[in-house]
Tab-separated table of C-alpha atoms in Angstrom:
chain	number	residue	atom	x	y	z
A	19	UNK	CA	0.000	0.000	0.000
A	20	UNK	CA	2.859	2.300	0.805
A	21	UNK	CA	4.362	1.758	-2.606
A	22	UNK	CA	0.976	2.345	-4.215
A	23	UNK	CA	0.480	5.668	-2.492
A	24	UNK	CA	4.040	6.783	-3.071
A	25	UNK	CA	3.739	6.010	-6.784
A	26	UNK	CA	0.506	7.951	-7.013
A	27	UNK	CA	1.947	10.912	-5.174
A	28	UNK	CA	4.825	11.076	-7.622
A	29	UNK	CA	2.422	11.621	-10.487
A	30	UNK	CA	1.657	15.173	-11.393
A	31	UNK	CA	-1.649	16.429	-9.979
A	32	UNK	CA	-4.330	17.134	-12.484
A	33	UNK	CA	-5.669	20.598	-11.981
A	34	UNK	CA	-9.090	20.461	-13.554
A	35	UNK	CA	-10.443	23.680	-14.927
A	36	UNK	CA	-13.462	25.119	-13.219
A	37	UNK	CA	-13.021	28.706	-14.170
A	38	UNK	CA	-15.741	31.217	-14.532
A	39	UNK	CA	-17.347	34.284	-13.114
A	40	UNK	CA	-19.917	34.220	-10.349
A	41	UNK	CA	-23.268	33.224	-11.760
A	42	UNK	CA	-26.667	32.015	-10.731
A	43	UNK	CA	-27.793	28.451	-10.254
A	44	UNK	CA	-26.757	25.655	-12.600
A	45	UNK	CA	-29.203	24.227	-15.114
A	46	UNK	CA	-31.579	21.423	-14.171
A	47	UNK	CA	-29.686	19.188	-16.589
A	48	UNK	CA	-26.340	19.837	-14.887
A	49	UNK	CA	-27.902	19.418	-11.457
A	50	UNK	CA	-28.704	15.793	-12.390
A	51	UNK	CA	-25.029	15.031	-11.680
A	52	UNK	CA	-25.846	15.316	-7.975
A	53	UNK	CA	-26.544	11.851	-6.694
A	54	UNK	CA	-25.080	10.370	-9.894
A	55	UNK	CA	-21.358	10.965	-10.525
A	56	UNK	CA	-21.387	13.598	-7.763
A	57	UNK	CA	-22.583	13.221	-4.197
A	58	UNK	CA	-25.638	15.313	-3.225
A	59	UNK	CA	-23.204	17.818	-1.668
A	60	UNK	CA	-21.122	18.065	-4.826
A	61	UNK	CA	-18.023	15.910	-4.263
A	62	UNK	CA	-16.812	13.332	-6.766
A	63	UNK	CA	-18.321	10.001	-5.779
A	64	UNK	CA	-15.592	7.922	-7.364
A	65	UNK	CA	-12.142	7.457	-5.969
A	66	UNK	CA	-9.073	8.406	-7.963
A	67	UNK	CA	-7.612	6.136	-10.608
A	68	UNK	CA	-4.581	5.318	-8.444
A	69	UNK	CA	-6.834	3.969	-5.685
A	70	UNK	CA	-5.310	6.266	-3.088
A	71	UNK	CA	-8.569	8.206	-2.648
A	72	UNK	CA	-11.485	5.811	-2.121
A	73	UNK	CA	-15.004	6.159	-3.462
A	74	UNK	CA	-17.482	7.926	-1.190
A	75	UNK	CA	-19.766	5.446	0.554
A	76	UNK	CA	-21.715	7.612	2.996
A	77	UNK	CA	-19.115	8.669	5.532
A	78	UNK	CA	-18.546	7.636	9.137
A	79	UNK	CA	-21.792	7.475	11.100
A	80	UNK	CA	-21.069	4.705	13.610
A	81	UNK	CA	-19.045	5.701	16.694
A	82	UNK	CA	-16.230	3.414	17.804
A	83	UNK	CA	-16.916	1.017	20.672
A	84	UNK	CA	-15.013	3.174	23.189
A	85	UNK	CA	-17.118	6.291	22.516
A	86	UNK	CA	-18.942	7.555	25.630
A	87	UNK	CA	-21.894	9.713	24.571
A	88	UNK	CA	-22.052	11.341	28.019
A	89	UNK	CA	-18.743	13.048	27.221
A	90	UNK	CA	-17.840	15.572	24.532
A	91	UNK	CA	-14.651	13.813	23.470
A	92	UNK	CA	-14.603	11.566	20.410
A	93	UNK	CA	-12.049	8.757	20.383
A	94	UNK	CA	-9.980	8.187	17.265
A	95	UNK	CA	-11.744	5.492	15.206
A	96	UNK	CA	-8.481	4.817	13.352
A	97	UNK	CA	-6.215	4.608	16.376
A	98	UNK	CA	-4.705	1.294	15.290
A	99	UNK	CA	-3.628	2.460	11.838
A	100	UNK	CA	0.029	3.107	11.043
A	101	UNK	CA	1.395	5.812	8.702
A	102	UNK	CA	1.874	4.807	5.070
A	103	UNK	CA	4.727	7.240	4.591
A	104	UNK	CA	6.368	10.189	6.353
A	105	UNK	CA	7.273	13.268	4.327
A	106	UNK	CA	9.989	15.670	5.479
A	107	UNK	CA	12.772	17.816	4.079
A	108	UNK	CA	14.603	14.625	3.112
A	109	UNK	CA	12.007	13.405	0.603
A	110	UNK	CA	9.676	16.373	0.033
A	111	UNK	CA	10.695	16.759	-3.612
A	112	UNK	CA	9.008	13.416	-4.418
A	113	UNK	CA	5.680	14.752	-3.116
A	114	UNK	CA	6.003	18.414	-4.079
A	115	UNK	CA	2.840	18.569	-6.191
A	116	UNK	CA	0.772	17.281	-3.229
A	117	UNK	CA	2.115	19.762	-0.662
A	118	UNK	CA	0.907	23.298	-0.042
A	119	UNK	CA	3.515	26.025	-0.339
A	120	UNK	CA	3.244	26.476	3.415
A	121	UNK	CA	3.937	22.811	4.115
A	122	UNK	CA	6.992	22.907	1.908
A	123	UNK	CA	8.205	26.096	3.600
A	124	UNK	CA	7.932	24.478	7.043
A	125	UNK	CA	9.935	21.474	5.859
A	126	UNK	CA	12.631	23.771	4.504
A	127	UNK	CA	12.684	25.818	7.719
A	128	UNK	CA	12.747	22.909	10.175
A	129	UNK	CA	14.709	19.770	9.303
A	130	UNK	CA	12.747	17.691	11.844
A	131	UNK	CA	9.299	18.818	10.734
A	132	UNK	CA	7.402	15.970	9.068
A	133	UNK	CA	3.910	14.899	8.123
A	134	UNK	CA	2.732	11.322	8.677
A	135	UNK	CA	0.405	10.241	5.858
A	136	UNK	CA	-2.302	7.680	6.582
A	137	UNK	CA	-4.878	5.838	4.485
A	138	UNK	CA	-7.484	8.283	3.170
A	139	UNK	CA	-10.807	7.935	4.985
A	140	UNK	CA	-13.784	9.830	3.541
A	141	UNK	CA	-15.567	10.160	6.880
A	142	UNK	CA	-17.755	13.232	6.263
A	143	UNK	CA	-21.485	12.597	6.553
A	144	UNK	CA	-24.553	14.848	6.595
A	145	UNK	CA	-28.162	14.595	7.812
A	146	UNK	CA	-30.661	13.742	5.072
A	147	UNK	CA	-32.280	17.185	5.117
A	148	UNK	CA	-28.903	18.820	4.375
A	149	UNK	CA	-28.392	16.494	1.403
A	150	UNK	CA	-31.907	17.134	0.092
A	151	UNK	CA	-31.538	20.903	0.409
A	152	UNK	CA	-28.105	20.846	-1.228
A	153	UNK	CA	-29.633	19.253	-4.327
A	154	UNK	CA	-32.405	21.875	-4.350
A	155	UNK	CA	-29.879	24.687	-3.902
A	156	UNK	CA	-28.086	23.711	-7.109
A	157	UNK	CA	-30.909	25.226	-9.159
A	158	UNK	CA	-32.051	27.992	-6.797
A	159	UNK	CA	-28.941	29.409	-5.112
A	160	UNK	CA	-27.282	32.510	-6.520
A	161	UNK	CA	-24.998	35.359	-5.561
A	162	UNK	CA	-25.764	39.052	-5.950
A	163	UNK	CA	-24.133	42.345	-4.939
A	164	UNK	CA	-20.912	41.513	-6.772
A	165	UNK	CA	-20.761	38.054	-5.213
A	166	UNK	CA	-21.217	39.229	-1.624
A	167	UNK	CA	-24.884	38.309	-0.975
A	168	UNK	CA	-26.368	34.824	-0.886
A	169	UNK	CA	-29.875	34.437	-2.253
A	170	UNK	CA	-32.275	31.580	-2.788
A	171	UNK	CA	-30.320	28.834	-1.057
A	172	UNK	CA	-31.030	27.592	2.439
A	173	UNK	CA	-30.561	24.539	4.610
A	174	UNK	CA	-27.789	22.911	2.531
A	175	UNK	CA	-24.551	23.510	0.654
A	176	UNK	CA	-25.410	26.648	-1.386
A	177	UNK	CA	-23.486	25.772	-4.560
A	178	UNK	CA	-22.825	22.015	-4.800
A	179	UNK	CA	-21.596	22.568	-8.369
A	180	UNK	CA	-19.597	25.795	-7.926
A	181	UNK	CA	-18.487	27.934	-10.840
A	182	UNK	CA	-16.533	30.707	-9.111
A	183	UNK	CA	-14.225	31.446	-6.214
A	184	UNK	CA	-16.949	33.343	-4.370
A	185	UNK	CA	-19.299	30.361	-4.658
A	186	UNK	CA	-16.705	27.988	-3.226
A	187	UNK	CA	-15.973	30.401	-0.375
A	188	UNK	CA	-19.709	30.748	0.323
A	189	UNK	CA	-19.933	26.961	0.483
A	190	UNK	CA	-17.322	27.244	3.215
A	191	UNK	CA	-18.952	30.139	5.075
A	192	UNK	CA	-22.312	28.338	4.932
A	193	UNK	CA	-20.914	24.865	5.669
A	194	UNK	CA	-22.880	22.495	7.861
A	195	UNK	CA	-21.619	22.763	11.453
A	196	UNK	CA	-24.765	21.470	13.138
A	197	UNK	CA	-27.606	23.725	14.256
A	198	UNK	CA	-25.596	24.699	17.308
A	199	UNK	CA	-22.153	23.690	18.518
A	200	UNK	CA	-20.481	24.560	21.818
A	201	UNK	CA	-16.948	24.195	23.111
A	202	UNK	CA	-17.337	24.338	26.924
A	203	UNK	CA	-13.687	25.164	27.549
A	204	UNK	CA	-11.635	25.849	24.455
A	205	UNK	CA	-8.078	27.155	24.562
A	206	UNK	CA	-5.808	29.302	22.417
A	207	UNK	CA	-2.050	29.004	22.796
A	208	UNK	CA	0.915	30.982	21.497
A	209	UNK	CA	4.298	29.352	21.046
A	210	UNK	CA	7.016	31.985	20.863
A	211	UNK	CA	10.342	31.825	19.038
A	212	UNK	CA	12.011	30.347	22.123
A	213	UNK	CA	9.429	27.548	22.191
A	214	UNK	CA	7.572	28.822	25.266
A	215	UNK	CA	3.926	27.721	25.462
A	216	UNK	CA	1.599	30.502	26.633
A	217	UNK	CA	-2.151	30.299	27.209
A	218	UNK	CA	-3.538	33.366	25.455
A	219	UNK	CA	-7.280	32.709	25.794
A	220	UNK	CA	-9.688	30.242	27.331
A	221	UNK	CA	-13.457	30.319	27.241
A	222	UNK	CA	-16.807	29.049	26.039
A	223	UNK	CA	-17.447	29.207	22.304
A	224	UNK	CA	-20.920	28.886	20.786
A	225	UNK	CA	-21.884	29.011	17.129
A	226	UNK	CA	-25.197	28.333	15.484
A	227	UNK	CA	-26.525	28.381	11.927
A	228	UNK	CA	-29.993	29.918	11.382
A	229	UNK	CA	-29.390	29.367	7.660
A	230	UNK	CA	-30.025	25.646	8.234
A	231	UNK	CA	-33.370	26.174	9.999
A	232	UNK	CA	-35.782	25.488	7.140
A	233	UNK	CA	-38.778	25.043	9.440
A	234	UNK	CA	-39.846	28.673	9.007
A	235	UNK	CA	-41.548	30.139	5.966
A	236	UNK	CA	-39.518	33.325	5.950
A	237	UNK	CA	-36.062	33.441	4.439
A	238	UNK	CA	-33.341	33.500	7.155
A	239	UNK	CA	-31.555	36.772	7.923
A	240	UNK	CA	-28.475	35.254	9.479
A	241	UNK	CA	-25.977	32.871	8.012
A	242	UNK	CA	-24.356	32.211	11.384
A	243	UNK	CA	-24.036	33.861	14.768
A	244	UNK	CA	-21.353	33.156	17.338
A	245	UNK	CA	-20.202	34.259	20.750
A	246	UNK	CA	-17.250	33.761	23.049
A	247	UNK	CA	-17.361	34.128	26.807
A	248	UNK	CA	-13.812	34.341	28.083
A	249	UNK	CA	-12.848	32.639	31.328
A	250	UNK	CA	-9.102	32.968	31.180
A	251	UNK	CA	-6.418	33.978	31.622
A	252	UNK	CA	-7.388	36.226	34.544
A	253	UNK	CA	-6.905	39.451	32.585
A	254	UNK	CA	-9.589	38.361	30.081
A	255	UNK	CA	-12.091	36.695	32.405
A	256	UNK	CA	-15.531	38.223	32.043
A	257	UNK	CA	-15.055	39.599	28.518
A	258	UNK	CA	-17.512	38.535	25.830
A	259	UNK	CA	-17.921	39.051	22.112
A	260	UNK	CA	-20.759	38.239	19.731
A	261	UNK	CA	-20.782	38.269	15.916
A	262	UNK	CA	-23.695	38.019	13.506
A	263	UNK	CA	-23.132	37.213	9.835
A	264	UNK	CA	-25.886	38.387	7.490
A	265	UNK	CA	-26.877	36.801	4.207
A	266	UNK	CA	-27.790	39.967	2.346
A	267	UNK	CA	-24.319	41.394	1.828
A	268	UNK	CA	-24.312	43.607	4.926
A	269	UNK	CA	-21.461	41.580	6.276
A	270	UNK	CA	-20.876	41.355	10.014
A	271	UNK	CA	-22.317	43.033	13.054
A	272	UNK	CA	-20.164	42.561	16.162
A	273	UNK	CA	-20.581	43.420	19.834
A	274	UNK	CA	-18.153	43.370	22.723
A	275	UNK	CA	-18.628	43.426	26.485
A	276	UNK	CA	-15.767	44.567	28.687
A	277	UNK	CA	-16.344	44.112	32.432
A	278	UNK	CA	-14.273	47.211	33.249
A	279	UNK	CA	-16.688	49.387	31.233
A	280	UNK	CA	-19.788	47.406	32.290
A	281	UNK	CA	-21.507	47.938	28.976
A	282	UNK	CA	-21.965	46.332	25.595
A	283	UNK	CA	-20.746	48.296	22.608
A	284	UNK	CA	-20.729	47.804	18.888
A	285	UNK	CA	-17.331	46.525	17.771
A	286	UNK	CA	-16.898	47.118	14.018
A	287	UNK	CA	-13.151	46.542	14.415
A	288	UNK	CA	-13.761	42.833	15.009
A	289	UNK	CA	-13.270	42.153	11.313
A	290	UNK	CA	-10.717	41.914	8.506
A	291	UNK	CA	-7.061	42.345	9.552
A	292	UNK	CA	-7.550	43.723	13.044
A	293	UNK	CA	-5.069	41.841	15.264
A	294	UNK	CA	-6.894	39.106	17.150
A	295	UNK	CA	-6.339	39.564	20.889
A	296	UNK	CA	-7.411	35.957	21.448
A	297	UNK	CA	-4.141	34.869	19.852
A	298	UNK	CA	-2.054	37.638	21.371
A	299	UNK	CA	-2.079	39.441	18.020
A	300	UNK	CA	-0.401	36.562	16.173
A	301	UNK	CA	-3.317	36.454	13.734
A	302	UNK	CA	-6.005	38.647	12.241
A	303	UNK	CA	-9.685	38.513	13.104
A	304	UNK	CA	-10.470	36.994	9.696
A	305	UNK	CA	-7.872	34.269	10.297
A	306	UNK	CA	-10.264	32.492	12.691
A	307	UNK	CA	-11.055	29.058	11.216
A	308	UNK	CA	-8.626	30.120	8.417
A	309	UNK	CA	-11.190	32.553	7.001
A	310	UNK	CA	-14.326	34.317	8.151
A	311	UNK	CA	-16.313	37.462	7.474
A	312	UNK	CA	-17.100	39.532	4.407
A	313	UNK	CA	-15.261	38.869	1.139
A	314	UNK	CA	-15.224	42.419	-0.243
A	315	UNK	CA	-11.478	43.178	0.071
A	316	UNK	CA	-10.174	40.321	-2.095
A	317	UNK	CA	-10.809	38.952	-5.564
A	318	UNK	CA	-11.416	35.229	-5.155
A	319	UNK	CA	-10.297	33.297	-8.222
A	320	UNK	CA	-11.290	29.642	-8.575
A	321	UNK	CA	-8.166	27.780	-9.706
A	322	UNK	CA	-9.621	24.282	-9.792
A	323	UNK	CA	-9.498	21.006	-7.903
A	324	UNK	CA	-6.349	19.172	-6.865
A	325	UNK	CA	-5.222	16.189	-4.772
A	326	UNK	CA	-3.323	17.449	-1.717
A	327	UNK	CA	-1.931	16.156	1.557
A	328	UNK	CA	-3.849	17.881	4.354
A	329	UNK	CA	-4.600	17.318	8.054
A	330	UNK	CA	-7.677	15.075	8.278
A	331	UNK	CA	-9.451	12.945	10.865
A	332	UNK	CA	-7.217	14.617	13.454
A	333	UNK	CA	-8.928	13.128	16.527
A	334	UNK	CA	-5.711	12.591	18.493
A	335	UNK	CA	-4.839	16.261	18.023
A	336	UNK	CA	-8.251	17.824	18.633
A	337	UNK	CA	-9.141	15.915	21.799
A	338	UNK	CA	-5.710	15.486	23.359
A	339	UNK	CA	-5.694	16.103	27.109
A	340	UNK	CA	-2.205	17.601	27.496
A	341	UNK	CA	-1.304	20.777	25.645
A	342	UNK	CA	2.351	20.315	26.598
A	343	UNK	CA	2.459	17.082	24.595
A	344	UNK	CA	0.869	18.662	21.532
A	345	UNK	CA	2.390	22.123	21.125
A	346	UNK	CA	6.157	21.752	20.913
A	347	UNK	CA	8.788	24.394	20.075
A	348	UNK	CA	8.701	25.519	16.420
A	349	UNK	CA	5.782	23.261	15.372
A	350	UNK	CA	2.991	20.964	16.504
A	351	UNK	CA	4.113	17.485	17.560
A	352	UNK	CA	3.993	15.460	14.298
A	353	UNK	CA	3.117	12.318	16.270
A	354	UNK	CA	-0.405	13.601	17.022
A	355	UNK	CA	-1.408	14.951	13.597
A	356	UNK	CA	-2.885	12.649	10.947
A	357	UNK	CA	-2.490	13.713	7.300
A	358	UNK	CA	-4.383	12.223	4.364
A	359	UNK	CA	-4.628	12.661	0.601
A	360	UNK	CA	-7.868	14.428	-0.370
A	361	UNK	CA	-9.294	16.358	-3.307
A	362	UNK	CA	-9.538	20.054	-2.499
A	363	UNK	CA	-10.803	23.099	-4.324
A	364	UNK	CA	-8.073	25.706	-4.721
A	365	UNK	CA	-9.118	29.367	-4.467
A	366	UNK	CA	-6.566	32.138	-4.907
A	367	UNK	CA	-7.528	35.479	-3.335
A	368	UNK	CA	-5.697	38.675	-4.234
A	369	UNK	CA	-6.137	42.025	-2.528
A	370	UNK	CA	-8.288	44.379	-4.571
A	371	UNK	CA	-6.802	47.589	-5.894
A	372	UNK	CA	-7.238	50.291	-3.275
A	373	UNK	CA	-8.236	47.851	-0.527
A	374	UNK	CA	-6.260	47.581	2.714
A	375	UNK	CA	-5.161	44.384	4.422
A	376	UNK	CA	-1.920	43.002	5.875
A	377	UNK	CA	-2.161	40.096	3.418
A	378	UNK	CA	-1.657	40.777	-0.279
A	379	UNK	CA	-2.629	37.265	-1.321
A	380	UNK	CA	-4.235	34.200	0.270
A	381	UNK	CA	-4.569	30.726	-1.218
A	382	UNK	CA	-7.245	28.488	0.272
A	383	UNK	CA	-7.559	24.691	0.015
A	384	UNK	CA	-11.195	23.618	0.562
A	385	UNK	CA	-12.176	19.991	1.165
A	386	UNK	CA	-14.542	18.615	-1.506
A	387	UNK	CA	-16.463	16.573	1.112
A	388	UNK	CA	-16.851	18.897	4.101
A	389	UNK	CA	-16.363	22.267	2.349
A	390	UNK	CA	-14.007	23.225	5.189
A	391	UNK	CA	-10.848	25.189	4.501
A	392	UNK	CA	-8.125	22.716	5.481
A	393	UNK	CA	-5.057	24.795	4.657
A	394	UNK	CA	-4.106	28.293	3.526
A	395	UNK	CA	-1.021	30.144	2.345
A	396	UNK	CA	-0.906	33.854	3.248
A	397	UNK	CA	1.479	36.389	1.753
A	398	UNK	CA	2.647	39.732	3.126
A	399	UNK	CA	2.661	43.076	1.326
A	400	UNK	CA	5.906	42.200	-0.452
A	401	UNK	CA	4.406	39.012	-1.843
A	402	UNK	CA	6.484	36.826	0.495
A	403	UNK	CA	4.876	33.739	2.026
A	404	UNK	CA	4.265	34.748	5.638
A	405	UNK	CA	1.629	32.733	7.489
A	406	UNK	CA	0.728	29.227	6.303
A	407	UNK	CA	-2.273	27.863	8.168
A	408	UNK	CA	-3.950	24.544	8.809
A	409	UNK	CA	-7.286	23.378	10.220
A	410	UNK	CA	-7.673	20.008	11.883
A	411	UNK	CA	-10.895	18.379	10.747
A	412	UNK	CA	-12.761	15.690	12.634
A	413	UNK	CA	-16.103	14.140	11.793
A	414	UNK	CA	-18.478	14.237	14.775
A	415	UNK	CA	-19.686	10.744	13.927
A	416	UNK	CA	-22.421	10.751	16.562
A	417	UNK	CA	-24.069	13.841	15.056
A	418	UNK	CA	-23.293	13.727	11.307
A	419	UNK	CA	-21.330	16.980	11.560
A	420	UNK	CA	-17.825	17.736	10.207
A	421	UNK	CA	-15.860	20.152	12.376
A	422	UNK	CA	-12.685	22.223	11.980
A	423	UNK	CA	-12.822	24.575	14.974
A	424	UNK	CA	-9.151	24.049	15.828
A	425	UNK	CA	-6.898	25.968	13.457
A	426	UNK	CA	-3.779	28.078	13.482
A	427	UNK	CA	-0.963	29.650	11.509
A	428	UNK	CA	2.794	29.475	11.520
A	429	UNK	CA	4.691	32.760	11.249
A	430	UNK	CA	7.636	31.974	8.984
A	431	UNK	CA	9.295	35.338	9.639
A	432	UNK	CA	9.022	35.405	13.436
A	433	UNK	CA	9.479	31.652	13.943
A	434	UNK	CA	6.323	31.461	16.069
A	435	UNK	CA	2.921	29.806	15.812
A	436	UNK	CA	-0.436	29.691	17.549
A	437	UNK	CA	-3.487	27.465	17.804
A	438	UNK	CA	-6.979	28.863	18.327
A	439	UNK	CA	-10.230	27.160	19.364
A	440	UNK	CA	-8.525	23.964	20.455
A	441	UNK	CA	-11.198	21.872	22.238
A	442	UNK	CA	-8.832	19.492	24.030
A	443	UNK	CA	-10.277	17.278	26.762
A	444	UNK	CA	-13.426	19.423	27.207
A	445	UNK	CA	-14.524	18.457	23.696
A	446	UNK	CA	-17.412	19.695	21.558
A	447	UNK	CA	-21.172	19.530	22.151
A	448	UNK	CA	-23.670	19.594	19.282
A	449	UNK	CA	-27.353	20.467	19.741
A	450	UNK	CA	-30.264	19.535	17.511
A	451	UNK	CA	-31.870	22.970	17.681
A	452	UNK	CA	-31.154	26.685	17.874
A	453	UNK	CA	-31.063	28.819	20.997
A	454	UNK	CA	-33.830	31.325	21.640
A	455	UNK	CA	-33.340	34.662	19.823
A	456	UNK	CA	-33.241	36.298	23.274
A	457	UNK	CA	-29.856	34.632	23.792
A	458	UNK	CA	-28.445	36.599	20.861
A	459	UNK	CA	-29.276	40.176	21.825
A	460	UNK	CA	-26.648	42.741	22.873
A	461	UNK	CA	-28.270	42.967	26.302
A	462	UNK	CA	-27.815	39.243	26.801
A	463	UNK	CA	-24.082	39.469	26.190
A	464	UNK	CA	-23.266	41.187	29.495
A	465	UNK	CA	-25.365	38.711	31.433
A	466	UNK	CA	-23.465	35.836	29.853
A	467	UNK	CA	-20.061	37.212	30.851
A	468	UNK	CA	-18.388	34.773	33.224
A	469	UNK	CA	-16.117	35.745	36.082
């Protein structure tokens, strides 16, 4: 098997052309591909010709025997598997066409950085209503306002047969994350150039997706809404933030509660390239989950689809109980991160003329099954690769929800890195319904602050 994968990885990746400007829904004839050669959510059903990517058979929906549903931690269902191959600076040239520019840069920077590649497991699964709505969205979803507003689609992947970079990115922004997901005690860590591990933020994170509530006749106003109630370190305890993402092109409305001021205020700066205090300023606000927020400052060009080595089914990483064993000097402990070969959509985003941002270019790699961004390459104003990022996907097999909360970037210039929204031993809870609207008002934010 190792030889088979290695041979396949040596072959040049086929970058299929899916170019085109943002447009409305696909034709009814083209939509017939969904459920035929494509899954209802738009991925290729078949495996690759080398046999290193298997056919999609419905994903992982049965928890392993050691799963305890009373806890929020999901054991690794592939714990007994061994790596097929390890890729490092010594052999990276053989796999160059399957590595992101950021992965290659890390291997060049750190001789002992490696990725352990395992058998590809297409674990992503969705509830039936998400699949049904995704098929419907193919002929009713469209973008307006120069690709910034989502119209017509609801309750499923908006563009299962995407034709533009904005459509692929909207599939990501509107990805299925469950109706409501909570991390009861997530952590963010910074690892400085000396290798020191510092807890930068700890708290409760909640996100929910009104877009997926198709029980109401009226069209939803919100794509998602999220809030963080900080519990640590001591200097941040009691702070809260709340963001609301609209579907009509208005972008984001954000609120912040600071216990020292004892009031909730609008926080328009919680967007774009504002330094994210949750990571000690090592990232921007729109770096959270590798990308979030409005897309108006970049031109998103759809490059195509490619087979890449990316973090996947990273259960050992996401639910590890000791941060000291995970976050080592210079880079994350390679022993705890599982990498697999998957087909990803490649979207290249370049800063618009006259727009301001610390990044001049960002390349995103979006999983064909989950529509999560799994990796990104970010370039500074000089065009130099600066912050490669990775997200660590797990399938919540008990709830039919793919999740990539935990994500972070390496700073190639400073020699530092961070991880944000790492669930660790407190895990992730998923609910089958939305919270009351009263839980999402500015007035509620102060009451939810935790000391």
